[in-house]
mmCIF file of C-alpha atoms in Angstrom:
data_model
loop_
_atom_site.group_PDB
_atom_site.id
_atom_site.type_symbol
_atom_site.label_atom_id
_atom_site.label_comp_id
_atom_site.label_asym_id
_atom_site.label_seq_id
_atom_site.Cartn_x
_atom_site.Cartn_y
_atom_site.Cartn_z
ATOM 1 C CA PHE R 1 -2.701 6.698 30.646
ATOM 2 C CA ASN R 2 -4.323 9.986 31.041
ATOM 3 C CA ASP R 3 -2.560 13.066 32.714
ATOM 4 C CA GLY R 4 -5.407 15.543 32.109
ATOM 5 C CA ASN R 5 -4.006 17.097 28.899
ATOM 6 C CA CYS R 6 -4.116 13.538 27.000
ATOM 7 C CA THR R 7 -5.739 10.144 26.967
ATOM 8 C CA LEU R 8 -3.963 6.929 25.867
ATOM 9 C CA THR R 9 -6.409 3.877 25.744
ATOM 10 C CA ASN R 10 -6.484 0.552 24.203
ATOM 11 C CA ASN R 11 -9.805 -0.627 23.068
ATOM 12 C CA SER R 12 -11.096 -4.065 23.372
ATOM 13 C CA SER R 13 -9.811 -4.812 19.597
ATOM 14 C CA GLY R 14 -6.262 -3.897 20.918
ATOM 15 C CA GLN R 15 -6.417 -0.537 19.459
ATOM 16 C CA LEU R 16 -4.944 2.427 20.698
ATOM 17 C CA THR R 17 -6.499 5.673 20.847
ATOM 18 C CA PHE R 18 -5.087 9.495 21.586
ATOM 19 C CA ALA R 19 -7.108 11.980 22.451
ATOM 20 C CA THR R 20 -6.177 15.642 23.812
ATOM 21 C CA ALA R 21 -8.080 17.891 26.211
ATOM 22 C CA ASP R 22 -7.658 20.834 23.778
ATOM 23 C CA ALA R 23 -8.300 19.701 20.390
ATOM 24 C CA ALA R 24 -7.351 23.287 18.858
ATOM 25 C CA LYS R 25 -3.734 22.061 19.822
ATOM 26 C CA GLY R 26 -3.922 18.995 17.865
ATOM 27 C CA VAL R 27 -1.051 16.043 18.044
ATOM 28 C CA ILE R 28 2.614 16.191 17.337
ATOM 29 C CA ILE R 29 4.405 13.177 16.245
ATOM 30 C CA PRO R 30 7.942 14.171 15.949
ATOM 31 C CA SER R 31 8.985 11.118 13.954
ATOM 32 C CA ARG R 32 7.844 7.530 12.840
ATOM 33 C CA ASN R 33 10.076 4.353 12.623
ATOM 34 C CA PHE R 34 9.402 2.527 9.310
ATOM 35 C CA PRO R 35 10.862 -1.016 10.089
ATOM 36 C CA ILE R 36 11.223 -2.964 6.860
ATOM 37 C CA SER R 37 8.941 -5.784 6.204
ATOM 38 C CA SER R 38 9.517 -9.459 6.511
ATOM 39 C CA SER R 39 10.020 -11.676 3.497
ATOM 40 C CA THR R 40 6.613 -13.214 3.965
ATOM 41 C CA ASP R 41 4.462 -12.440 1.151
ATOM 42 C CA GLY R 42 1.839 -9.456 2.274
ATOM 43 C CA ASN R 43 3.772 -8.911 5.269
ATOM 44 C CA VAL R 44 3.386 -4.982 6.479
ATOM 45 C CA ALA R 45 6.072 -3.891 9.028
ATOM 46 C CA SER R 46 4.608 -0.461 9.378
ATOM 47 C CA GLY R 47 1.551 1.211 7.419
ATOM 48 C CA ASP R 48 -1.841 2.674 6.905
ATOM 49 C CA VAL R 49 -4.179 -0.337 6.705
ATOM 50 C CA LEU R 50 -7.741 -0.764 5.524
ATOM 51 C CA ASN R 51 -10.291 -3.503 6.154
ATOM 52 C CA ILE R 52 -12.924 -2.935 3.852
ATOM 53 C CA GLY R 53 -14.090 -4.232 0.604
ATOM 54 C CA THR R 54 -15.427 -7.363 -0.760
ATOM 55 C CA GLY R 55 -13.701 -9.809 -2.761
ATOM 56 C CA SER R 56 -10.939 -12.648 -2.875
ATOM 57 C CA VAL R 57 -7.378 -11.527 -2.942
ATOM 58 C CA THR R 58 -4.056 -12.889 -2.613
ATOM 59 C CA ALA R 59 -1.157 -11.958 -0.200
ATOM 60 C CA GLY R 60 1.572 -9.673 -1.893
ATOM 61 C CA LEU R 61 -0.634 -8.775 -5.125
ATOM 62 C CA CYS R 62 -1.932 -5.227 -5.454
ATOM 63 C CA TYR R 63 -5.554 -4.461 -6.264
ATOM 64 C CA TYR R 64 -7.681 -1.419 -6.895
ATOM 65 C CA LEU R 65 -10.863 -0.409 -5.136
ATOM 66 C CA ARG R 66 -14.040 -0.834 -7.595
ATOM 67 C CA ALA R 67 -17.528 1.568 -7.532
ATOM 68 C CA ASP R 68 -19.330 -1.277 -5.998
ATOM 69 C CA GLY R 69 -16.658 -2.081 -3.175
ATOM 70 C CA SER R 70 -14.845 -4.706 -4.572
ATOM 71 C CA TRP R 71 -11.234 -5.330 -5.010
ATOM 72 C CA ALA R 72 -9.732 -6.000 -8.381
ATOM 73 C CA ASN R 73 -6.197 -7.107 -9.626
ATOM 74 C CA THR R 74 -4.629 -4.113 -11.008
ATOM 75 C CA ASP R 75 -3.210 -4.002 -14.675
ATOM 76 C CA GLN R 76 -1.245 -1.410 -16.644
ATOM 77 C CA ARG R 77 -3.000 -2.265 -19.773
ATOM 78 C CA ALA R 78 -6.132 -1.045 -18.964
ATOM 79 C CA VAL R 79 -6.824 2.495 -17.610
ATOM 80 C CA ALA R 80 -9.670 1.450 -15.584
ATOM 81 C CA SER R 81 -7.429 -0.643 -13.131
ATOM 82 C CA SER R 82 -4.393 1.249 -13.187
ATOM 83 C CA ILE R 83 -5.422 4.970 -12.131
ATOM 84 C CA GLY R 84 -7.369 4.053 -9.084
ATOM 85 C CA PHE R 85 -7.054 3.823 -5.085
ATOM 86 C CA PHE R 86 -4.449 1.104 -4.404
ATOM 87 C CA ALA R 87 -3.956 -1.277 -2.046
ATOM 88 C CA VAL R 88 -1.394 -4.658 -1.649
ATOM 89 C CA ALA R 89 -3.095 -7.918 -0.079
ATOM 90 C CA MET R 90 -1.781 -8.291 3.590
ATOM 91 C CA GLY R 91 -2.980 -12.213 3.399
ATOM 92 C CA THR R 92 -5.185 -14.394 1.326
ATOM 93 C CA GLY R 93 -8.755 -14.817 1.374
ATOM 94 C CA THR R 94 -11.577 -11.955 1.714
ATOM 95 C CA ALA R 95 -10.137 -8.639 1.686
ATOM 96 C CA SER R 96 -12.096 -6.875 4.672
ATOM 97 C CA ASN R 97 -10.589 -9.906 6.805
ATOM 98 C CA VAL R 98 -7.087 -10.009 5.672
ATOM 99 C CA GLY R 99 -6.189 -6.188 5.394
ATOM 100 C CA MET R 100 -5.289 -4.242 2.588
ATOM 101 C CA CYS R 101 -2.267 -1.578 3.184
ATOM 102 C CA ILE R 102 -2.691 1.304 1.128
ATOM 103 C CA ARG R 103 1.120 2.428 1.901
ATOM 104 C CA GLY R 104 3.860 1.457 3.969
ATOM 105 C CA MET R 105 6.116 -1.108 4.246
ATOM 106 C CA VAL R 106 5.110 -4.319 2.639
ATOM 107 C CA THR R 107 6.347 -7.205 0.913
ATOM 108 C CA MET R 108 5.160 -8.330 -2.621
ATOM 109 C CA SER R 109 4.730 -11.738 -3.797
ATOM 110 C CA THR R 110 7.453 -11.330 -6.348
ATOM 111 C CA ASP R 111 10.794 -9.545 -6.628
ATOM 112 C CA VAL R 112 10.512 -5.983 -7.873
ATOM 113 C CA GLY R 113 13.967 -5.037 -8.815
ATOM 114 C CA GLY R 114 17.382 -3.720 -7.205
ATOM 115 C CA VAL R 115 17.559 -1.628 -3.857
ATOM 116 C CA GLY R 116 16.443 1.815 -4.010
ATOM 117 C CA ASP R 117 14.747 1.015 -7.587
ATOM 118 C CA VAL R 118 11.610 3.238 -8.818
ATOM 119 C CA ILE R 119 8.963 0.557 -8.903
ATOM 120 C CA TYR R 120 6.227 0.663 -11.512
ATOM 121 C CA LEU R 121 2.530 -0.793 -11.831
ATOM 122 C CA GLN R 122 2.655 -4.077 -14.109
ATOM 123 C CA ARG R 123 0.263 -6.430 -14.519
ATOM 124 C CA ASN R 124 -1.774 -9.086 -12.702
ATOM 125 C CA GLY R 125 -1.172 -6.950 -9.490
ATOM 126 C CA GLU R 126 2.727 -7.073 -10.011
ATOM 127 C CA PHE R 127 5.164 -4.246 -9.936
ATOM 128 C CA ASP R 128 8.432 -3.995 -11.642
ATOM 129 C CA ASN R 129 11.728 -1.798 -12.171
ATOM 130 C CA ALA R 130 11.188 -0.848 -15.471
ATOM 131 C CA PRO R 131 8.074 1.100 -16.957
ATOM 132 C CA SER R 132 6.036 0.168 -20.180
ATOM 133 C CA THR R 133 6.950 1.199 -23.532
ATOM 134 C CA SER R 134 3.541 -0.090 -24.728
ATOM 135 C CA SER R 135 0.956 1.847 -26.449
ATOM 136 C CA GLY R 136 -2.034 1.986 -24.054
ATOM 137 C CA ASP R 137 -0.194 0.954 -21.000
ATOM 138 C CA THR R 138 -0.367 3.466 -17.962
ATOM 139 C CA ASN R 139 2.947 4.020 -16.224
ATOM 140 C CA ARG R 140 2.341 4.876 -12.437
ATOM 141 C CA ILE R 141 5.213 4.743 -9.905
ATOM 142 C CA MET R 142 4.184 2.626 -6.760
ATOM 143 C CA GLY R 143 6.896 3.148 -4.765
ATOM 144 C CA TYR R 144 10.652 2.057 -4.152
ATOM 145 C CA CYS R 145 12.542 -1.396 -3.636
ATOM 146 C CA LEU R 146 14.005 -2.184 -0.513
ATOM 147 C CA ASP R 147 15.562 -5.558 -1.324
ATOM 148 C CA ASP R 148 16.842 -7.049 -4.051
ATOM 149 C CA SER R 149 15.258 -10.576 -3.769
ATOM 150 C CA ASP R 150 12.473 -10.909 -1.202
ATOM 151 C CA GLY R 151 9.908 -8.301 -2.779
ATOM 152 C CA GLN R 152 10.360 -5.595 0.079
ATOM 153 C CA ILE R 153 9.136 -2.371 -1.009
ATOM 154 C CA PHE R 154 8.024 1.111 0.278
ATOM 155 C CA PHE R 155 4.451 1.130 -1.006
ATOM 156 C CA ASN R 156 3.362 4.953 -1.658
ATOM 157 C CA PRO R 157 1.365 4.936 -5.136
ATOM 158 C CA SER R 158 1.833 7.982 -7.221
ATOM 159 C CA GLN R 159 -1.350 9.987 -7.630
ATOM 160 C CA ASP R 160 0.231 10.848 -11.053
ATOM 161 C CA TRP R 161 0.242 8.644 -13.975
ATOM 162 C CA VAL R 162 0.979 8.672 -17.632
ATOM 163 C CA THR R 163 -1.030 6.601 -20.209
ATOM 164 C CA LEU R 164 1.255 6.059 -23.367
ATOM 165 C CA ALA R 165 -0.095 7.080 -26.977
#
């Protein structure tokens, strides 16, 4: 599609590219629809996805990106693995091949609480609707629960956290 003001193209990878003739005008997207993910672990119905990094990942678990470019399990008990850049694995295998959701509607591998619950980082890449009370643990909000039995969440990790004394 090209109307002289904007161009919409589909590249060989199936990705859509949108460009404007006048870069100063920018792109206005009035709204986005965020459908809920399916009950399949790691399913992303709508979200921001990266295909970078090394390491073996499991669908529906949360990982943090290490300085060497590898993904490792998050854990509230260790500051290094609870305050970094997070993503949920969209499949099982090599991270760069299966995709890592950094924000969006995603399904975790375990149930995380009740509809509307705030969810927090826990151990082994999992989330829960209760913050930790243990000394040395880090509490970080990871998003919100959308289903009370299938692990469907809105994944939107807070950039703030608290490490308990």
